[in-house]
Coordinates of C-alpha atoms and ligand atoms in Angstrom, one line a residue:
M130 CA 0.1 0.0 0.0
A131 CA 1.6 3.2 -1.1
T132 CA 0.8 6.4 1.1
F133 CA 0.4 9.9 0.3
S134 CA 3.0 12.0 1.9
D135 CA 2.2 14.3 4.7
R136 CA 3.7 17.1 2.7
C137 CA 1.5 16.4 -0.4
W138 CA -1.4 16.1 1.8
S139 CA -0.9 19.5 3.4
D140 CA -0.3 21.0 0.1
L141 CA -3.5 19.4 -1.3
L142 CA -5.4 21.0 1.8
A143 CA -3.8 24.3 1.0
A144 CA -4.9 24.2 -2.5
L145 CA -8.5 23.3 -1.4
R146 CA -8.7 26.2 0.9
S147 CA -7.5 28.7 -1.5
D148 CA -9.6 27.3 -4.6
H149 CA -12.7 26.5 -2.6
P150 CA -12.9 28.4 0.7
E151 CA -16.8 27.9 0.7
L152 CA -16.4 24.3 1.2
F153 CA -13.4 24.1 3.5
R154 CA -14.1 23.4 7.1
P155 CA -11.7 23.9 10.2
W156 CA -11.9 20.3 10.9
F157 CA -10.5 19.4 7.4
A158 CA -7.1 20.0 9.2
R159 CA -7.7 16.8 11.0
L160 CA -8.4 14.7 8.0
T161 CA -5.5 12.4 6.8
P162 CA -5.3 9.8 4.1
T163 CA -5.5 6.3 5.3
E164 CA -4.3 4.7 2.0
M165 CA -3.7 5.2 -1.7
Q166 CA -4.3 2.3 -4.1
H167 CA -4.7 2.6 -7.9
G168 CA -4.9 6.1 -8.1
V169 CA -7.4 6.4 -5.3
I170 CA -6.6 8.2 -2.0
T171 CA -8.9 7.0 0.7
V172 CA -9.7 9.5 3.6
R173 CA -11.6 8.5 6.7
A174 CA -14.1 10.8 8.1
E175 CA -14.2 11.4 11.8
T176 CA -18.0 11.3 12.3
P177 CA -21.0 10.3 10.2
A178 CA -21.8 14.0 9.8
H179 CA -18.4 14.6 8.3
H180 CA -18.7 11.8 6.2
Q181 CA -22.0 13.1 4.6
Y182 CA -20.6 16.4 4.0
L183 CA -17.6 15.2 2.4
T184 CA -19.3 12.8 0.2
Q185 CA -22.1 15.0 -0.8
H186 CA -20.0 18.2 -1.5
C187 CA -16.3 17.8 -1.4
Q188 CA -15.4 14.8 -3.9
A189 CA -14.7 16.8 -7.0
A190 CA -13.0 19.4 -5.2
F191 CA -10.6 17.1 -3.4
S192 CA -9.8 15.3 -6.3
A193 CA -9.2 18.4 -8.5
A194 CA -6.7 19.5 -5.6
A195 CA -5.0 16.2 -5.5
Q196 CA -4.5 16.5 -9.2
K197 CA -3.3 20.0 -9.0
V198 CA -0.6 19.3 -6.4
T199 CA 0.8 15.8 -7.8
G200 CA 0.2 16.6 -11.4
R201 CA -1.2 12.9 -11.4
L202 CA -4.6 11.7 -12.3
L203 CA -5.8 10.8 -8.7
T204 CA -9.2 10.8 -7.1
V205 CA -10.3 11.0 -3.5
S206 CA -12.8 8.7 -1.8
F207 CA -14.2 9.3 1.6
A208 CA -14.6 6.2 4.0
A209 CA -17.2 6.4 6.7
P210 CA -15.8 6.4 10.3
P211 CA -15.6 3.2 12.3
E212 CA -18.6 2.3 14.3
V213 CA -18.5 3.7 17.8
P214 CA -19.9 1.8 20.6
A215 CA -23.0 3.6 22.4
P216 CA -22.0 5.3 25.5
A217 CA -22.5 3.2 28.5
I218 CA -24.9 5.8 29.9
D219 CA -28.5 5.1 30.3
S220 CA -31.2 7.2 28.7
V221 CA -28.8 9.8 28.0
P222 CA -29.6 11.4 24.4
T223 CA -26.6 11.2 22.2
F224 CA -25.1 14.0 20.5
E225 CA -22.0 14.7 18.4
L226 CA -19.3 17.2 19.6
E227 CA -16.8 18.9 17.7
G228 CA -13.2 18.0 18.9
D229 CA -14.1 14.9 20.7
S230 CA -10.7 13.3 20.7
L231 CA -7.5 14.5 22.5
R232 CA -5.5 16.5 20.1
L233 CA -2.1 17.5 21.1
N234 CA 1.0 19.0 19.4
K235 CA 3.6 16.3 19.5
D236 CA 6.3 19.0 19.7
Y237 CA 4.9 20.5 22.7
T238 CA 6.8 18.2 25.2
F239 CA 8.8 19.0 28.2
D240 CA 11.8 18.1 26.3
N241 CA 11.2 20.8 23.8
F242 CA 10.6 23.4 26.5
V243 CA 13.3 25.6 27.5
T244 CA 13.3 26.8 31.2
G245 CA 14.8 29.9 32.5
P246 CA 14.1 32.2 35.2
C247 CA 10.9 33.4 33.5
N248 CA 9.1 30.1 33.6
R249 CA 10.9 27.9 36.2
L250 CA 8.1 27.7 38.7
A251 CA 5.4 27.0 36.1
H252 CA 7.7 24.4 34.5
A253 CA 8.5 22.7 37.6
A254 CA 4.8 22.7 38.8
C255 CA 3.7 21.1 35.3
V256 CA 6.4 18.3 35.6
A257 CA 5.2 17.6 39.2
V258 CA 1.7 17.3 38.1
G259 CA 2.7 15.3 35.1
Q260 CA 4.1 12.7 37.4
N261 CA 1.4 12.8 40.2
P262 CA -1.8 14.1 38.7
G263 CA -4.4 15.1 41.4
Q264 CA -1.9 14.7 44.2
T265 CA 0.6 17.9 44.2
Y266 CA -0.8 21.0 42.9
N267 CA -4.5 21.0 42.4
P268 CA -5.7 23.0 40.9
L269 CA -2.8 24.2 39.0
F270 CA -2.9 27.7 37.4
I271 CA -0.5 28.9 34.9
H272 CA -0.7 32.6 33.7
G273 CA 1.2 34.9 31.5
S274 CA 0.7 36.9 28.4
V275 CA 0.2 35.7 25.1
G276 CA 3.0 33.7 23.2
L277 CA 5.1 32.7 26.4
G278 CA 4.3 29.1 26.5
K279 CA 1.4 28.3 28.3
T280 CA -0.4 26.0 25.8
H281 CA 3.0 24.3 25.3
L282 CA 3.2 23.7 29.1
L283 CA -0.5 22.6 29.5
Q284 CA 0.1 20.0 26.4
A285 CA 3.5 18.7 27.7
T286 CA 1.9 18.0 31.0
C287 CA -1.1 16.1 29.1
Q288 CA 1.6 14.1 27.2
A289 CA 3.5 13.3 30.4
I290 CA 0.6 12.0 32.2
L291 CA -0.5 9.7 29.2
E292 CA 3.0 8.6 29.2
A293 CA 2.8 7.3 32.6
H294 CA -0.9 6.6 32.6
P295 CA -2.0 5.7 29.1
D296 CA -5.5 4.9 30.3
A297 CA -6.0 8.3 32.0
R298 CA -9.1 10.2 30.8
I299 CA -7.9 13.6 29.8
Q300 CA -10.1 16.4 28.7
Y301 CA -7.9 19.0 27.1
L302 CA -9.8 22.0 25.5
S303 CA -9.9 25.5 25.1
C304 CA -12.5 27.6 27.2
E305 CA -14.2 28.3 23.9
T306 CA -14.7 24.7 23.2
F307 CA -16.1 24.3 26.7
T308 CA -18.5 27.2 26.2
N309 CA -19.5 25.8 22.8
H310 CA -20.2 22.3 24.0
F311 CA -22.1 23.6 26.8
I312 CA -24.3 25.9 24.4
E313 CA -24.8 23.0 22.1
A314 CA -25.7 20.5 24.9
I315 CA -28.4 22.9 26.0
E316 CA -29.8 23.3 22.7
K317 CA -30.0 19.6 22.1
G318 CA -31.4 18.9 25.4
A319 CA -28.2 16.9 26.4
L320 CA -27.0 18.5 29.5
N321 CA -26.9 15.1 31.1
Q322 CA -24.4 13.9 28.7
F323 CA -22.4 16.9 28.6
R324 CA -22.0 16.7 32.5
Y325 CA -21.2 13.2 32.3
R326 CA -18.3 13.9 30.0
Y327 CA -16.8 16.5 31.9
R328 CA -17.3 15.6 35.4
H329 CA -16.0 11.9 34.7
V330 CA -12.4 12.7 33.9
D331 CA -9.2 12.1 35.7
V332 CA -7.6 15.3 34.4
L333 CA -9.3 18.6 32.9
V334 CA -7.4 20.9 31.2
I335 CA -8.8 24.2 30.1
D336 CA -6.6 26.8 28.0
D337 CA -7.3 30.4 28.2
I338 CA -9.8 30.4 30.9
Q339 CA -10.0 34.2 30.8
F340 CA -12.7 33.8 28.1
L341 CA -15.0 32.0 30.4
A342 CA -15.8 35.3 32.1
T343 CA -18.1 36.3 29.2
V344 CA -20.8 33.5 29.2
E345 CA -22.7 33.6 32.4
R346 CA -24.3 30.2 32.3
S347 CA -21.2 28.5 31.3
R348 CA -19.1 29.8 34.1
E349 CA -21.9 28.7 36.7
E350 CA -21.3 25.2 34.8
F351 CA -17.7 25.4 35.0
F352 CA -17.9 26.3 38.6
H353 CA -20.0 22.9 39.3
T354 CA -17.7 20.8 37.2
F355 CA -14.7 22.4 39.1
N356 CA -16.3 21.4 42.5
T357 CA -17.2 17.8 41.5
L358 CA -13.7 17.1 40.2
F359 CA -11.9 18.8 43.0
Q360 CA -13.8 16.9 45.5
A361 CA -13.0 13.7 43.5
Q362 CA -9.4 14.6 43.7
R363 CA -9.0 14.7 39.9
Q364 CA -6.4 17.0 38.6
I365 CA -7.4 20.5 37.1
I366 CA -5.0 22.7 35.1
L367 CA -6.1 26.0 33.9
S368 CA -4.2 28.9 32.0
A369 CA -5.0 32.5 31.5
D370 CA -3.5 35.7 30.5
E371 CA -3.8 37.0 34.1
A372 CA -3.7 36.0 37.4
P373 CA -7.1 34.9 38.8
A374 CA -7.7 37.9 40.6
G375 CA -6.8 40.0 37.5
I376 CA -9.5 38.5 35.5
P377 CA -12.3 41.0 35.5
S378 CA -15.9 39.5 36.3
L379 CA -14.4 36.2 37.1
E380 CA -16.5 35.7 40.5
D381 CA -14.8 36.0 43.7
R382 CA -16.0 32.2 44.6
L383 CA -14.1 31.0 41.5
V384 CA -11.0 33.3 42.1
S385 CA -10.7 31.8 45.5
R386 CA -10.9 28.1 44.4
F387 CA -8.2 28.8 41.8
S388 CA -6.1 30.0 44.7
W389 CA -6.5 26.7 46.6
G390 CA -3.8 25.2 44.4
L391 CA -0.7 26.7 42.7
V392 CA -0.7 29.8 40.7
A393 CA 2.3 30.3 38.7
R394 CA 3.3 33.0 36.4
I395 CA 5.6 33.0 33.3
D396 CA 7.3 36.2 32.5
P397 CA 8.9 37.1 29.1
P398 CA 12.2 35.3 28.7
C399 CA 15.2 37.2 29.2
L400 CA 18.2 37.2 26.4
E401 CA 19.7 34.1 27.7
T402 CA 16.4 32.3 27.5
R403 CA 15.6 33.7 24.3
M404 CA 18.8 32.5 22.9
A405 CA 18.4 28.9 24.4
I406 CA 14.9 28.9 22.9
L407 CA 16.3 29.7 19.5
R408 CA 19.1 27.1 19.8
K409 CA 16.4 24.4 20.7
K410 CA 14.2 25.5 18.0
S411 CA 16.8 25.4 15.4
R412 CA 17.7 22.1 16.3
L413 CA 14.3 20.8 16.1
R414 CA 14.2 22.3 12.4
C415 CA 17.8 21.0 11.7
L416 CA 18.9 24.4 11.0
E417 CA 22.4 25.4 11.5
L418 CA 22.3 28.5 13.5
P419 CA 25.6 30.4 14.4
E420 CA 26.0 31.8 17.8
E421 CA 26.3 35.4 16.5
V422 CA 23.1 35.2 14.4
N423 CA 21.5 33.6 17.4
R424 CA 22.3 36.5 19.5
F425 CA 21.3 39.0 16.9
I426 CA 17.7 37.5 16.6
A427 CA 17.4 37.1 20.3
S428 CA 18.3 40.6 21.1
T429 CA 16.4 42.1 18.1
V430 CA 13.1 40.3 18.7
A431 CA 12.5 41.1 22.3
G432 CA 8.8 40.2 22.3
N433 CA 7.3 36.9 22.9
T434 CA 8.3 33.4 22.1
R435 CA 6.0 33.1 19.4
E436 CA 7.5 36.3 17.8
L437 CA 10.8 34.9 18.3
E438 CA 9.9 31.6 16.5
G439 CA 8.3 33.7 13.7
A440 CA 11.7 35.5 13.3
L441 CA 13.5 32.3 12.9
T442 CA 11.1 31.0 10.4
K443 CA 11.8 34.2 8.5
V444 CA 15.5 33.9 8.6
A445 CA 15.2 30.2 7.5
A446 CA 13.0 31.1 4.6
Y447 CA 15.6 33.8 3.2
S448 CA 18.4 31.2 3.6
Q449 CA 16.3 28.7 1.5
Q450 CA 15.3 31.2 -0.9
Y451 CA 18.8 32.6 -1.5
G452 CA 20.1 29.0 -1.3
S453 CA 22.9 30.5 1.2
A454 CA 23.8 29.6 4.8
I455 CA 22.4 31.4 7.7
T456 CA 24.6 34.4 8.3
L457 CA 24.6 37.4 10.0
A458 CA 24.2 39.6 7.0
L459 CA 21.4 37.4 5.9
A460 CA 19.7 37.6 9.3
Q461 CA 19.9 41.3 9.2
E462 CA 18.2 41.6 5.9
A463 CA 15.6 39.1 6.7
L464 CA 14.7 41.1 10.0
A465 CA 15.1 44.5 8.7
D466 CA 11.5 45.6 9.7
H467 CA 12.3 44.2 13.1
V468 CA 15.1 46.7 14.0
A469 CA 12.7 49.7 14.3
P470 CA 12.0 49.9 18.0
A471 CA 8.6 49.0 18.6
V472 CA 6.5 51.5 20.4
R473 CA 5.6 50.0 23.7
P474 CA 1.7 50.5 24.5
V475 CA 0.9 52.8 27.6
G476 CA 0.4 50.7 30.7
I477 CA -2.6 51.1 33.1
T478 CA -0.3 51.7 36.0
E479 CA 1.3 54.5 34.3
I480 CA -1.9 56.2 33.7
M481 CA -3.0 55.7 37.4
K482 CA 0.3 57.0 38.8
L483 CA 0.2 60.0 36.6
A484 CA -3.4 60.6 37.8
T485 CA -2.3 60.2 41.5
E486 CA 0.3 63.1 41.0
Q487 CA -2.2 65.2 38.9
F488 CA -5.1 65.0 41.1
A489 CA -3.5 64.6 44.5
V490 CA -5.3 61.2 45.1
R491 CA -4.0 57.8 46.3
M492 CA -3.7 54.8 44.0
T493 CA -6.1 52.9 46.5
D494 CA -8.7 55.7 46.1
L495 CA -8.6 55.0 42.3
Q496 CA -9.0 51.3 43.0
G497 CA -11.4 51.7 45.6
K498 CA -15.3 51.9 45.8
R499 CA -15.7 55.4 47.1
R500 CA -17.9 57.7 45.1
N501 CA -17.2 61.1 46.5
R502 CA -16.3 63.6 43.8
S503 CA -12.7 64.1 44.6
V504 CA -11.9 60.4 43.8
A505 CA -14.6 59.8 41.2
F506 CA -13.6 62.5 38.7
P507 CA -9.7 61.2 38.7
R508 CA -11.2 57.8 38.4
Q509 CA -13.2 58.6 35.3
V510 CA -10.2 60.3 33.9
C511 CA -8.2 57.2 34.2
M512 CA -10.8 55.1 32.5
Y513 CA -10.9 57.6 29.9
L514 CA -7.2 57.6 29.3
A515 CA -7.0 53.9 29.5
R516 CA -9.5 53.6 26.6
Q517 CA -7.5 56.1 24.5
L518 CA -4.3 54.7 25.1
T519 CA -4.5 51.0 25.8
P520 CA -5.9 48.0 24.0
L521 CA -7.9 47.0 27.1
S522 CA -11.6 46.3 26.8
L523 CA -14.1 48.2 29.0
D524 CA -14.4 45.0 31.4
E525 CA -10.7 44.9 31.8
I526 CA -10.3 48.6 32.5
G527 CA -13.2 48.3 35.0
G528 CA -11.1 45.3 36.7
Y529 CA -8.6 48.0 37.7
F530 CA -10.8 50.4 39.2
G531 CA -12.7 48.6 42.0
R532 CA -14.1 45.7 39.7
R533 CA -16.5 48.2 38.0
D534 CA -18.3 46.7 35.1
H535 CA -18.3 47.8 31.5
T536 CA -21.4 49.9 31.7
T537 CA -19.7 52.0 34.4
V538 CA -16.6 52.3 32.5
L539 CA -18.6 53.3 29.3
H540 CA -20.5 55.9 31.3
A541 CA -17.1 57.4 32.7
I542 CA -15.5 57.6 29.3
Q543 CA -18.7 59.4 27.7
T544 CA -18.9 61.6 30.9
I545 CA -15.4 62.8 30.5
Q546 CA -15.6 63.3 26.4
A547 CA -18.6 65.2 26.9
R548 CA -17.0 67.6 29.4
R549 CA -13.7 67.6 27.5
D550 CA -15.8 68.9 24.5
Q551 CA -17.2 71.8 26.4
D552 CA -14.4 72.7 28.9
P553 CA -11.3 73.9 27.1
E554 CA -9.3 73.9 30.2
L555 CA -10.2 70.2 30.8
D556 CA -9.2 69.7 27.1
R557 CA -5.9 71.1 27.7
T558 CA -5.2 69.1 30.7
L559 CA -6.2 65.9 29.0
E560 CA -4.2 66.6 26.0
G561 CA -1.2 67.4 28.4
L562 CA -1.6 64.1 30.3
I563 CA -1.8 62.1 27.0
Q564 CA 1.2 63.7 25.7
T565 CA 3.2 62.9 28.9
L566 CA 2.0 59.3 28.8
R567 CA 3.0 59.0 25.1
R568 CA 6.4 60.6 25.6
A569 CA 7.1 58.1 28.5
V570 CA 6.8 55.0 26.3
A571 CA 8.4 56.5 23.1
Ligands
ADP773 P1 0.6 30.8 24.6 O1 -0.2 29.5 24.9 O2 1.1 31.2 26.3 O3 0.2 31.9 24.1 P2 2.3 29.0 23.4 O4 2.4 27.8 24.3 O5 1.5 28.8 22.2 O6 2.2 30.3 24.1 O7 3.8 29.3 22.8 C1 4.2 30.0 21.5 C2 5.2 29.4 20.8 O8 6.3 29.4 21.7 C3 4.9 27.7 20.8 O9 5.6 27.4 19.4 C4 5.9 27.2 21.8 O10 6.5 26.2 21.5 C5 6.8 28.3 22.0 N1 7.5 28.7 23.3 C6 7.1 29.4 24.2 N2 7.9 29.0 25.5 C7 8.8 28.3 25.2 C8 10.0 27.6 25.8 N3 10.1 28.1 27.2 N4 10.6 26.7 25.1 C9 10.5 26.5 23.9 N5 9.4 26.9 23.2 C10 8.6 27.7 23.7
MG774 MG1 -2.2 29.4 24.4

């Protein structure tokens, strides 16, 4: 039996996506050919619904894409999924969910994770949980900003658990998937099955939990899932872009539960760690990366690890394109855009600090609940400036000022804007503050 190479298959999917975007579905990425015989590539569908969709709509498009990328006269045929035994739960309606199986990136292992001062605690905690799920740190909460390796660590933990306990029932999912499953379950009247599914696992891993904050009922559901699992001493691992207390509108009862276990932060990597990461990534990709080029990339791209990887990819692409080795000159050319210093966004604390000086109030007044005019006005100004100068959402802004909700923040912004429009002196004051803050980060 001949197989269709991975490379050809991904080219085929790419051709399909660009030629027939209307047919393409996200789950196509999970399809793989099972065999190729007599010019027929067989692809097994994951679910009956997928099978139906593929056979009814996609046959011609897949075949055309296969011919396009190979230059050979191939056809694609779709096989039905294997029969799945009915779930052993009585009288529970069945329904299909996207993303049933555990899908982990094979590269996201502990071996491939570089540790440094920025992530040592988070890494050690994940390793410990990987060895003894449910027994060391429970729940484990990893937080840090985007691209710093949260997903990598979470998946590495899952893989370590599976290695030691191949039968472990692990649910690894994004917060969005949890919420979508929940909504789907409600619509299909399959809440029991949903609960069974999430409350009978050994390990529940939810990535990017900050998004839970947005849907009230799924938050409630999560809370109960959490309690059930926790009481049964099942391992819970969560990640977010902020510490629990910093996630606006995450209820206090959830926040306090997250703090029962271990909360570990990942900071941006320092230069040494960035260089170690580049060394690791270039080895994984079999790239020859001279030390001086490594240092150049690591010091030029000071953002998160994902950007660092992106820079490496770009340099590798240049070297391939020019058919030359990776040299400093080549890297400098490839990363010419990066060299201009990135403008750092204004931080909320900088705004608050400036306001304390300008209006002679204390930081705690701004963060507190008091409503008298002497603090309410500076607080509103801060919210206004935060909206103008930071990428934070209304809810996020409210979180910094006594956990006020987005309607309060919106009201504050409108109030200040209206006054600014009428009061030239306030207009000048605000403009002055904005200039000061912009200068501080330039
Ligand atoms: P996050 O989930 O925090 O946004 P990811 O886990 O997706 O970040 O990481 C982004 C990319 O950076 C991934 O390709 C990941 O493998 C890589 N990465 C991040 N931190 C490290 C590290 N310490 N060692 C090796 N690779 C890392
Ligand atoms: Mg992530």
